[in-house]
Amino acid sequence: MTGAIRRSRLRAAVSAGLVLLVAAVGVVAAVGFGGGADGGRAQAGGAPPATATVTRQTLADSEPADGELGYGATRTATAKLSGTLTALPATGSTVRRGKALYLVDNEEVVLLYGGLPAYRTLAPGAEGADVAQFEKNLEALGHTGFTVDDEYTGATADAVREWQEDLGLAETGRVEPGRIVYADREVRVESHQADVGDLTQPGQAVLTYTGTNRVVTVELDVDDQRLAKRDAKVSVRLPDGRAVAGTISTVETVVQAGAAGANGQTGDPETKVEVTVAVTDPKALTGLDQASADVTFTVSERRDVLTVPVAALLALAEGGYGVQVVEGDASRVLAVTTGLFADGRVEVTGADLAEGMTVVVPT
């Protein structure tokens, strides 16, 4: 749902509550309402035909969006070595740190964990964040004798030679960028982009992979980016109707290729906001394959506030809003200040307003 649609819906909700503007001003005049919140005088007469109760509650302004149940964003592993592709893991299988993501010339290209890509050869004298990232992985794989920091020393090279010996590689003490692939965590192989026996060259796609946890992915228009805040709580309605709690784990801006038109020409690329939601109870997703799911984002929330139906608001002649409170066989108008609008109700505060009061809802 775009921001423009939401603003239009909010205007419509407010208009519904204020459509009797002229009549409301007449009501205020009839009861002799003054400038203050306590200026109303009781009005004799029968009970109003339609009423509602002033309720204390948590009011949440929420927006729904369509999501897709799956394994999250798909990434592509591309070759950085020239040779022959000699082995690929099975689709759907899991590859963990230190294991082969694929083999070139029967030598392993190893998966490690980290956010930086392998972009240069690491050797004694190298310094930087990529060195620290690699050394953390080397230590996690059980190799010792060096300090995990941002300096690649001779001690690091010695540990690398031991690692290379374990892999059956040439013991050079240097780490070539084509020999490792970084991912945030263990990966699930989604598809093969090449076949065993194919010749590889730098830049060639070898396979695609995803995370291993079931998640819900939502694509939002850029105008709705305000909905997506990392670590924010959301509600997910599954295909079987169950509602489960979720948390926004990642928010990324992605550029999608434009769709092909009837004339064969490709349209302009589109920028989208890709939101990944992790459910609180992953077991709730057991047995559910890729399918649609509804995600409700909470834009804003007000806890423990007084609310009335939007339609109960009256426009006051001197400006602002009021509500007509019913007290036995009489009624009076109280000035109120409005807050959050959501789900047909509005947050209200006023000097004499209290939970449980009855207010008129014009029809």
mmCIF file of C-alpha atoms in Angstrom:
data_model
loop_
_atom_site.group_PDB
_atom_site.id
_atom_site.type_symbol
_atom_site.label_atom_id
_atom_site.label_comp_id
_atom_site.label_asym_id
_atom_site.label_seq_id
_atom_site.Cartn_x
_atom_site.Cartn_y
_atom_site.Cartn_z
ATOM 1 C CA MET A 1 0.000 0.000 0.000
ATOM 2 C CA THR A 2 1.558 3.288 -1.013
ATOM 3 C CA GLY A 3 1.937 6.330 1.219
ATOM 4 C CA ALA A 4 -0.490 8.239 -1.006
ATOM 5 C CA ILE A 5 -3.178 5.581 -0.534
ATOM 6 C CA ARG A 6 -2.677 5.624 3.227
ATOM 7 C CA ARG A 7 -2.984 9.415 3.399
ATOM 8 C CA SER A 8 -6.142 9.248 1.304
ATOM 9 C CA ARG A 9 -7.607 6.605 3.615
ATOM 10 C CA LEU A 10 -6.800 8.696 6.687
ATOM 11 C CA ARG A 11 -8.455 11.777 5.157
ATOM 12 C CA ALA A 12 -11.517 9.700 4.395
ATOM 13 C CA ALA A 13 -11.686 8.431 7.974
ATOM 14 C CA VAL A 14 -11.449 11.936 9.403
ATOM 15 C CA SER A 15 -14.016 13.220 6.909
ATOM 16 C CA ALA A 16 -16.413 10.481 7.969
ATOM 17 C CA GLY A 17 -16.238 11.716 11.547
ATOM 18 C CA LEU A 18 -16.580 15.401 10.620
ATOM 19 C CA VAL A 19 -19.146 15.223 7.840
ATOM 20 C CA LEU A 20 -21.775 16.842 10.079
ATOM 21 C CA LEU A 21 -19.671 19.963 10.563
ATOM 22 C CA VAL A 22 -22.541 22.432 10.270
ATOM 23 C CA ALA A 23 -24.812 20.346 12.478
ATOM 24 C CA ALA A 24 -22.052 19.977 15.052
ATOM 25 C CA VAL A 25 -21.589 23.726 15.295
ATOM 26 C CA GLY A 26 -25.336 23.978 15.852
ATOM 27 C CA VAL A 27 -25.120 21.428 18.657
ATOM 28 C CA VAL A 28 -22.367 23.374 20.342
ATOM 29 C CA ALA A 29 -24.373 26.583 20.110
ATOM 30 C CA ALA A 30 -27.497 24.863 21.472
ATOM 31 C CA VAL A 31 -25.771 23.754 24.662
ATOM 32 C CA GLY A 32 -24.104 27.134 25.134
ATOM 33 C CA PHE A 33 -20.561 25.758 24.934
ATOM 34 C CA GLY A 34 -17.957 28.346 25.927
ATOM 35 C CA GLY A 35 -14.243 28.657 25.300
ATOM 36 C CA GLY A 36 -13.081 26.269 28.061
ATOM 37 C CA ALA A 37 -13.261 22.518 28.434
ATOM 38 C CA ASP A 38 -15.705 22.877 31.341
ATOM 39 C CA GLY A 39 -18.010 25.418 29.764
ATOM 40 C CA GLY A 40 -20.731 22.929 28.748
ATOM 41 C CA ARG A 41 -24.156 22.922 30.426
ATOM 42 C CA ALA A 42 -26.433 19.886 30.640
ATOM 43 C CA GLN A 43 -28.990 19.574 27.858
ATOM 44 C CA ALA A 44 -32.326 18.019 28.774
ATOM 45 C CA GLY A 45 -33.881 15.512 26.418
ATOM 46 C CA GLY A 46 -33.980 11.866 25.434
ATOM 47 C CA ALA A 47 -30.971 9.653 25.003
ATOM 48 C CA PRO A 48 -29.136 10.071 21.659
ATOM 49 C CA PRO A 49 -29.966 7.399 19.083
ATOM 50 C CA ALA A 50 -26.345 6.234 18.600
ATOM 51 C CA THR A 51 -23.637 6.161 21.256
ATOM 52 C CA ALA A 52 -20.236 4.659 22.011
ATOM 53 C CA THR A 53 -18.016 4.269 25.072
ATOM 54 C CA VAL A 54 -14.793 6.138 25.790
ATOM 55 C CA THR A 55 -12.294 3.272 25.889
ATOM 56 C CA ARG A 56 -8.778 3.045 27.314
ATOM 57 C CA GLN A 57 -6.622 0.891 25.035
ATOM 58 C CA THR A 58 -3.469 0.531 22.978
ATOM 59 C CA LEU A 59 -4.062 2.174 19.617
ATOM 60 C CA ALA A 60 -1.881 1.036 16.716
ATOM 61 C CA ASP A 61 -1.683 2.531 13.241
ATOM 62 C CA SER A 62 -0.960 -0.496 11.054
ATOM 63 C CA GLU A 63 -0.388 -1.127 7.351
ATOM 64 C CA PRO A 64 -0.749 -4.513 5.597
ATOM 65 C CA ALA A 65 1.511 -5.711 2.790
ATOM 66 C CA ASP A 66 1.880 -8.864 0.700
ATOM 67 C CA GLY A 67 4.826 -11.091 1.580
ATOM 68 C CA GLU A 68 6.405 -14.253 0.239
ATOM 69 C CA LEU A 69 7.346 -17.198 2.415
ATOM 70 C CA GLY A 70 10.725 -18.684 1.509
ATOM 71 C CA TYR A 71 14.400 -18.544 2.430
ATOM 72 C CA GLY A 72 15.069 -14.861 1.914
ATOM 73 C CA ALA A 73 17.160 -13.059 -0.666
ATOM 74 C CA THR A 74 18.916 -15.108 -3.343
ATOM 75 C CA ARG A 75 22.655 -14.519 -3.880
ATOM 76 C CA THR A 76 24.880 -15.646 -6.715
ATOM 77 C CA ALA A 77 28.320 -17.203 -6.301
ATOM 78 C CA THR A 78 30.539 -16.266 -9.235
ATOM 79 C CA ALA A 79 33.825 -17.890 -10.183
ATOM 80 C CA LYS A 80 37.118 -16.058 -9.746
ATOM 81 C CA LEU A 81 39.250 -18.923 -11.037
ATOM 82 C CA SER A 82 39.727 -20.225 -14.585
ATOM 83 C CA GLY A 83 39.461 -23.980 -14.927
ATOM 84 C CA THR A 84 36.936 -26.808 -15.097
ATOM 85 C CA LEU A 85 34.001 -27.089 -12.725
ATOM 86 C CA THR A 86 34.430 -30.555 -11.211
ATOM 87 C CA ALA A 87 31.860 -30.721 -8.390
ATOM 88 C CA LEU A 88 28.716 -28.945 -7.175
ATOM 89 C CA PRO A 89 26.673 -29.462 -4.000
ATOM 90 C CA ALA A 90 23.125 -30.744 -4.448
ATOM 91 C CA THR A 91 20.346 -28.183 -4.658
ATOM 92 C CA GLY A 92 18.621 -27.828 -1.303
ATOM 93 C CA SER A 93 21.747 -28.905 0.583
ATOM 94 C CA THR A 94 23.414 -26.830 3.309
ATOM 95 C CA VAL A 95 27.039 -25.686 3.146
ATOM 96 C CA ARG A 96 28.724 -24.515 6.346
ATOM 97 C CA ARG A 97 31.900 -22.636 7.175
ATOM 98 C CA GLY A 98 35.059 -24.353 5.996
ATOM 99 C CA LYS A 99 33.265 -26.648 3.537
ATOM 100 C CA ALA A 100 33.471 -26.605 -0.246
ATOM 101 C CA LEU A 101 30.876 -24.498 -2.060
ATOM 102 C CA TYR A 102 32.114 -26.002 -5.345
ATOM 103 C CA LEU A 103 35.306 -27.436 -6.862
ATOM 104 C CA VAL A 104 37.405 -26.101 -9.735
ATOM 105 C CA ASP A 105 40.013 -28.472 -11.192
ATOM 106 C CA ASN A 106 39.068 -30.749 -8.281
ATOM 107 C CA GLU A 107 40.231 -28.205 -5.703
ATOM 108 C CA GLU A 108 37.853 -26.705 -3.141
ATOM 109 C CA VAL A 109 36.454 -23.188 -3.187
ATOM 110 C CA VAL A 110 35.646 -22.764 0.500
ATOM 111 C CA LEU A 111 32.748 -20.996 2.218
ATOM 112 C CA LEU A 112 33.681 -18.628 5.045
ATOM 113 C CA TYR A 113 31.525 -16.224 7.088
ATOM 114 C CA GLY A 114 31.659 -12.462 6.733
ATOM 115 C CA GLY A 115 30.199 -9.391 5.100
ATOM 116 C CA LEU A 116 33.242 -8.307 3.079
ATOM 117 C CA PRO A 117 33.896 -10.026 -0.246
ATOM 118 C CA ALA A 118 37.272 -11.579 -0.974
ATOM 119 C CA TYR A 119 38.797 -8.971 -3.281
ATOM 120 C CA ARG A 120 42.590 -9.319 -2.979
ATOM 121 C CA THR A 121 45.333 -11.810 -2.196
ATOM 122 C CA LEU A 122 46.146 -11.998 1.510
ATOM 123 C CA ALA A 123 49.823 -12.448 2.350
ATOM 124 C CA PRO A 124 52.307 -11.319 5.024
ATOM 125 C CA GLY A 125 52.276 -7.521 5.231
ATOM 126 C CA ALA A 126 48.591 -7.142 4.349
ATOM 127 C CA GLU A 127 46.481 -5.124 6.776
ATOM 128 C CA GLY A 128 42.788 -4.276 6.960
ATOM 129 C CA ALA A 129 39.289 -5.363 7.884
ATOM 130 C CA ASP A 130 39.401 -8.219 5.355
ATOM 131 C CA VAL A 131 42.443 -9.640 7.158
ATOM 132 C CA ALA A 132 40.599 -9.561 10.498
ATOM 133 C CA GLN A 133 37.565 -11.217 8.905
ATOM 134 C CA PHE A 134 39.679 -14.029 7.432
ATOM 135 C CA GLU A 135 41.628 -14.592 10.672
ATOM 136 C CA LYS A 136 38.357 -14.923 12.648
ATOM 137 C CA ASN A 137 37.337 -17.695 10.270
ATOM 138 C CA LEU A 138 40.734 -19.367 10.461
ATOM 139 C CA GLU A 139 40.526 -19.431 14.268
ATOM 140 C CA ALA A 140 36.907 -20.722 14.129
ATOM 141 C CA LEU A 141 38.158 -23.620 11.997
ATOM 142 C CA GLY A 142 40.543 -24.632 14.801
ATOM 143 C CA HIS A 143 43.825 -23.121 13.612
ATOM 144 C CA THR A 144 45.980 -21.307 16.181
ATOM 145 C CA GLY A 145 49.401 -19.750 16.690
ATOM 146 C CA PHE A 146 48.497 -16.236 15.474
ATOM 147 C CA THR A 147 46.718 -13.167 16.839
ATOM 148 C CA VAL A 148 43.308 -12.348 15.415
ATOM 149 C CA ASP A 149 43.671 -8.722 14.348
ATOM 150 C CA ASP A 150 43.906 -6.730 11.137
ATOM 151 C CA GLU A 151 47.542 -7.701 10.384
ATOM 152 C CA TYR A 152 48.509 -10.708 8.255
ATOM 153 C CA THR A 153 51.780 -11.861 9.808
ATOM 154 C CA GLY A 154 54.170 -14.749 9.331
ATOM 155 C CA ALA A 155 52.305 -16.559 12.112
ATOM 156 C CA THR A 156 49.093 -16.146 10.111
ATOM 157 C CA ALA A 157 50.832 -17.565 7.041
ATOM 158 C CA ASP A 158 51.951 -20.616 9.056
ATOM 159 C CA ALA A 159 48.371 -21.281 10.155
ATOM 160 C CA VAL A 160 47.210 -20.849 6.551
ATOM 161 C CA ARG A 161 49.685 -23.489 5.386
ATOM 162 C CA GLU A 162 48.175 -25.932 7.890
ATOM 163 C CA TRP A 163 44.700 -25.070 6.591
ATOM 164 C CA GLN A 164 45.815 -25.528 3.001
ATOM 165 C CA GLU A 165 47.340 -28.899 3.884
ATOM 166 C CA ASP A 166 43.994 -30.000 5.333
ATOM 167 C CA LEU A 167 42.285 -28.982 2.082
ATOM 168 C CA GLY A 168 44.858 -30.680 -0.111
ATOM 169 C CA LEU A 169 45.944 -27.370 -1.640
ATOM 170 C CA ALA A 170 49.406 -26.069 -2.355
ATOM 171 C CA GLU A 171 50.874 -24.817 0.947
ATOM 172 C CA THR A 172 51.716 -21.267 -0.083
ATOM 173 C CA GLY A 173 50.693 -19.375 3.062
ATOM 174 C CA ARG A 174 48.818 -16.973 0.799
ATOM 175 C CA VAL A 175 45.056 -16.767 0.323
ATOM 176 C CA GLU A 176 43.876 -16.141 -3.236
ATOM 177 C CA PRO A 177 40.471 -14.381 -3.525
ATOM 178 C CA GLY A 178 39.184 -17.080 -5.887
ATOM 179 C CA ARG A 179 39.726 -19.752 -3.254
ATOM 180 C CA ILE A 180 37.128 -18.454 -0.759
ATOM 181 C CA VAL A 181 33.526 -17.177 -0.832
ATOM 182 C CA TYR A 182 32.049 -15.150 2.004
ATOM 183 C CA ALA A 183 28.428 -15.329 3.191
ATOM 184 C CA ASP A 184 26.799 -14.050 6.372
ATOM 185 C CA ARG A 185 26.243 -17.584 7.670
ATOM 186 C CA GLU A 186 25.668 -21.122 6.442
ATOM 187 C CA VAL A 187 23.878 -21.253 3.101
ATOM 188 C CA ARG A 188 21.266 -23.344 1.312
ATOM 189 C CA VAL A 189 22.072 -24.104 -2.327
ATOM 190 C CA GLU A 190 19.091 -22.958 -4.366
ATOM 191 C CA SER A 191 20.084 -23.636 -7.977
ATOM 192 C CA HIS A 192 22.997 -24.428 -10.281
ATOM 193 C CA GLN A 193 23.995 -21.815 -12.829
ATOM 194 C CA ALA A 194 26.597 -24.070 -14.467
ATOM 195 C CA ASP A 195 27.124 -27.788 -14.952
ATOM 196 C CA VAL A 196 29.924 -30.054 -13.828
ATOM 197 C CA GLY A 197 32.419 -30.138 -16.688
ATOM 198 C CA ASP A 198 31.826 -26.525 -17.741
ATOM 199 C CA LEU A 199 34.837 -24.291 -18.150
ATOM 200 C CA THR A 200 34.883 -21.456 -15.632
ATOM 201 C CA GLN A 201 36.231 -17.972 -15.939
ATOM 202 C CA PRO A 202 36.176 -14.939 -13.601
ATOM 203 C CA GLY A 203 32.700 -13.440 -13.337
ATOM 204 C CA GLN A 204 30.832 -16.560 -14.433
ATOM 205 C CA ALA A 205 27.823 -17.517 -12.278
ATOM 206 C CA VAL A 206 28.267 -20.941 -10.674
ATOM 207 C CA LEU A 207 25.290 -21.316 -8.329
ATOM 208 C CA THR A 208 22.731 -19.362 -6.317
ATOM 209 C CA TYR A 209 22.185 -19.675 -2.595
ATOM 210 C CA THR A 210 19.982 -18.376 0.215
ATOM 211 C CA GLY A 211 19.955 -18.472 3.980
ATOM 212 C CA THR A 212 18.844 -21.665 5.698
ATOM 213 C CA ASN A 213 16.079 -20.198 7.862
ATOM 214 C CA ARG A 214 12.512 -19.819 6.647
ATOM 215 C CA VAL A 215 11.604 -16.141 6.467
ATOM 216 C CA VAL A 216 9.017 -13.853 4.920
ATOM 217 C CA THR A 217 10.145 -11.363 2.289
ATOM 218 C CA VAL A 218 8.176 -8.213 1.487
ATOM 219 C CA GLU A 219 8.815 -5.794 -1.368
ATOM 220 C CA LEU A 220 7.722 -2.244 -0.609
ATOM 221 C CA ASP A 221 7.589 0.827 -2.803
ATOM 222 C CA VAL A 222 10.178 3.442 -1.887
ATOM 223 C CA ASP A 223 7.348 5.716 -0.693
ATOM 224 C CA ASP A 224 6.542 3.134 1.993
ATOM 225 C CA GLN A 225 10.082 2.796 3.322
ATOM 226 C CA ARG A 226 8.898 4.383 6.591
ATOM 227 C CA LEU A 227 7.134 1.093 7.387
ATOM 228 C CA ALA A 228 10.367 -0.885 7.501
ATOM 229 C CA LYS A 229 12.559 -0.326 10.555
ATOM 230 C CA ARG A 230 15.088 -2.969 11.477
ATOM 231 C CA ASP A 231 14.190 -4.892 14.677
ATOM 232 C CA ALA A 232 10.604 -3.575 14.538
ATOM 233 C CA LYS A 233 7.852 -6.035 15.451
ATOM 234 C CA VAL A 234 5.318 -7.157 12.842
ATOM 235 C CA SER A 235 2.466 -9.634 12.593
ATOM 236 C CA VAL A 236 2.483 -12.371 9.934
ATOM 237 C CA ARG A 237 -0.661 -14.192 8.788
ATOM 238 C CA LEU A 238 0.271 -17.563 7.286
ATOM 239 C CA PRO A 239 -1.514 -19.305 4.377
ATOM 240 C CA ASP A 240 -3.394 -21.539 6.843
ATOM 241 C CA GLY A 241 -4.817 -18.492 8.646
ATOM 242 C CA ARG A 242 -2.565 -18.586 11.707
ATOM 243 C CA ALA A 243 -1.069 -15.318 12.934
ATOM 244 C CA VAL A 244 2.516 -15.385 14.244
ATOM 245 C CA ALA A 245 4.778 -12.670 15.586
ATOM 246 C CA GLY A 246 7.815 -11.578 13.584
ATOM 247 C CA THR A 247 10.731 -9.166 13.639
ATOM 248 C CA ILE A 248 12.241 -7.209 10.744
ATOM 249 C CA SER A 249 15.770 -8.588 10.387
ATOM 250 C CA THR A 250 17.015 -6.807 7.251
ATOM 251 C CA VAL A 251 15.993 -3.829 5.115
ATOM 252 C CA GLU A 252 17.670 -3.394 1.738
ATOM 253 C CA THR A 253 17.137 -1.114 -1.240
ATOM 254 C CA VAL A 254 17.233 -3.118 -4.473
ATOM 255 C CA VAL A 255 16.998 -2.107 -8.111
ATOM 256 C CA GLN A 256 14.919 -4.439 -10.287
ATOM 257 C CA ALA A 257 15.136 -4.660 -14.059
ATOM 258 C CA GLY A 258 12.172 -3.156 -15.851
ATOM 259 C CA ALA A 259 9.535 -5.466 -17.301
ATOM 260 C CA ALA A 260 9.534 -6.172 -21.040
ATOM 261 C CA GLY A 261 6.804 -4.348 -22.929
ATOM 262 C CA ALA A 262 4.663 -5.503 -25.835
ATOM 263 C CA ASN A 263 7.181 -3.975 -28.246
ATOM 264 C CA GLY A 264 9.969 -6.092 -26.781
ATOM 265 C CA GLN A 265 11.678 -3.139 -25.155
ATOM 266 C CA THR A 266 12.584 -3.265 -21.469
ATOM 267 C CA GLY A 267 11.050 -0.640 -19.232
ATOM 268 C CA ASP A 268 12.866 1.554 -16.756
ATOM 269 C CA PRO A 269 14.353 -0.202 -13.720
ATOM 270 C CA GLU A 270 12.374 0.003 -10.467
ATOM 271 C CA THR A 271 13.743 0.714 -7.024
ATOM 272 C CA LYS A 272 12.164 -1.356 -4.256
ATOM 273 C CA VAL A 273 12.697 -1.792 -0.524
ATOM 274 C CA GLU A 274 13.211 -5.479 0.283
ATOM 275 C CA VAL A 275 12.261 -6.370 3.849
ATOM 276 C CA THR A 276 13.104 -9.700 5.471
ATOM 277 C CA VAL A 277 10.988 -10.811 8.433
ATOM 278 C CA ALA A 278 12.059 -13.576 10.814
ATOM 279 C CA VAL A 279 9.190 -15.213 12.696
ATOM 280 C CA THR A 280 9.498 -15.625 16.452
ATOM 281 C CA ASP A 281 8.576 -19.326 16.303
ATOM 282 C CA PRO A 282 10.288 -20.917 13.258
ATOM 283 C CA LYS A 283 8.452 -24.199 13.949
ATOM 284 C CA ALA A 284 5.255 -22.457 12.875
ATOM 285 C CA LEU A 285 6.577 -22.544 9.309
ATOM 286 C CA THR A 286 7.192 -26.292 9.268
ATOM 287 C CA GLY A 287 5.563 -27.920 6.270
ATOM 288 C CA LEU A 288 4.915 -24.631 4.485
ATOM 289 C CA ASP A 289 6.708 -24.304 1.161
ATOM 290 C CA GLN A 290 7.033 -21.086 -0.813
ATOM 291 C CA ALA A 291 3.698 -19.313 -0.517
ATOM 292 C CA SER A 292 2.192 -15.910 0.092
ATOM 293 C CA ALA A 293 1.805 -14.451 3.581
ATOM 294 C CA ASP A 294 0.284 -11.207 4.837
ATOM 295 C CA VAL A 295 2.548 -8.943 6.896
ATOM 296 C CA THR A 296 1.157 -6.147 9.058
ATOM 297 C CA PHE A 297 3.560 -3.322 9.878
ATOM 298 C CA THR A 298 2.875 -1.121 12.898
ATOM 299 C CA VAL A 299 3.646 2.455 11.875
ATOM 300 C CA SER A 300 3.004 4.023 15.263
ATOM 301 C CA GLU A 301 1.508 2.956 18.547
ATOM 302 C CA ARG A 302 0.012 4.699 21.563
ATOM 303 C CA ARG A 303 -0.365 2.670 24.739
ATOM 304 C CA ASP A 304 -2.981 3.172 27.459
ATOM 305 C CA VAL A 305 -4.804 6.091 25.831
ATOM 306 C CA LEU A 306 -8.449 7.146 25.746
ATOM 307 C CA THR A 307 -10.146 6.606 22.387
ATOM 308 C CA VAL A 308 -13.516 7.251 20.738
ATOM 309 C CA PRO A 309 -14.840 6.428 17.268
ATOM 310 C CA VAL A 310 -13.652 8.968 14.697
ATOM 311 C CA ALA A 311 -17.292 9.634 13.875
ATOM 312 C CA ALA A 312 -17.866 10.940 17.437
ATOM 313 C CA LEU A 313 -15.722 14.023 16.810
ATOM 314 C CA LEU A 314 -17.511 17.344 16.524
ATOM 315 C CA ALA A 315 -16.019 20.462 14.920
ATOM 316 C CA LEU A 316 -16.281 23.353 17.379
ATOM 317 C CA ALA A 317 -17.262 26.836 16.234
ATOM 318 C CA GLU A 318 -14.247 28.375 17.947
ATOM 319 C CA GLY A 319 -11.900 25.782 16.434
ATOM 320 C CA GLY A 320 -10.693 22.350 17.440
ATOM 321 C CA TYR A 321 -12.808 19.332 18.260
ATOM 322 C CA GLY A 322 -15.173 18.111 20.921
ATOM 323 C CA VAL A 323 -17.323 15.123 21.828
ATOM 324 C CA GLN A 324 -20.906 15.135 23.068
ATOM 325 C CA VAL A 325 -21.010 13.248 26.372
ATOM 326 C CA VAL A 326 -24.268 11.633 27.510
ATOM 327 C CA GLU A 327 -24.977 11.784 31.255
ATOM 328 C CA GLY A 328 -28.277 10.197 32.144
ATOM 329 C CA ASP A 329 -31.038 12.101 30.360
ATOM 330 C CA ALA A 330 -28.753 15.049 29.575
ATOM 331 C CA SER A 331 -25.667 15.679 27.492
ATOM 332 C CA ARG A 332 -22.863 18.186 27.205
ATOM 333 C CA VAL A 333 -19.995 18.882 24.848
ATOM 334 C CA LEU A 334 -16.382 18.520 26.041
ATOM 335 C CA ALA A 335 -13.437 19.939 24.159
ATOM 336 C CA VAL A 336 -10.791 17.322 23.265
ATOM 337 C CA THR A 337 -7.354 17.187 21.700
ATOM 338 C CA THR A 338 -6.879 14.483 19.070
ATOM 339 C CA GLY A 339 -3.878 12.202 18.711
ATOM 340 C CA LEU A 340 -3.372 9.015 16.714
ATOM 341 C CA PHE A 341 -6.044 7.858 14.228
ATOM 342 C CA ALA A 342 -6.258 4.099 13.655
ATOM 343 C CA ASP A 343 -8.852 1.409 12.917
ATOM 344 C CA GLY A 344 -11.743 3.864 12.910
ATOM 345 C CA ARG A 345 -10.881 5.274 16.348
ATOM 346 C CA VAL A 346 -8.953 8.314 17.504
ATOM 347 C CA GLU A 347 -6.889 9.085 20.590
ATOM 348 C CA VAL A 348 -8.452 11.915 22.603
ATOM 349 C CA THR A 349 -7.516 13.866 25.726
ATOM 350 C CA GLY A 350 -9.588 16.382 27.640
ATOM 351 C CA ALA A 351 -9.798 17.889 31.116
ATOM 352 C CA ASP A 352 -13.110 16.229 32.053
ATOM 353 C CA LEU A 353 -12.919 13.189 29.778
ATOM 354 C CA ALA A 354 -12.780 9.800 31.496
ATOM 355 C CA GLU A 355 -12.825 6.127 30.614
ATOM 356 C CA GLY A 356 -16.304 4.633 30.471
ATOM 357 C CA MET A 357 -18.127 7.838 29.507
ATOM 358 C CA THR A 358 -20.770 7.567 26.783
ATOM 359 C CA VAL A 359 -20.424 9.796 23.710
ATOM 360 C CA VAL A 360 -22.784 10.519 20.836
ATOM 361 C CA VAL A 361 -21.870 9.071 17.442
ATOM 362 C CA PRO A 362 -23.747 11.109 14.790
ATOM 363 C CA THR A 363 -25.366 9.068 12.023
#
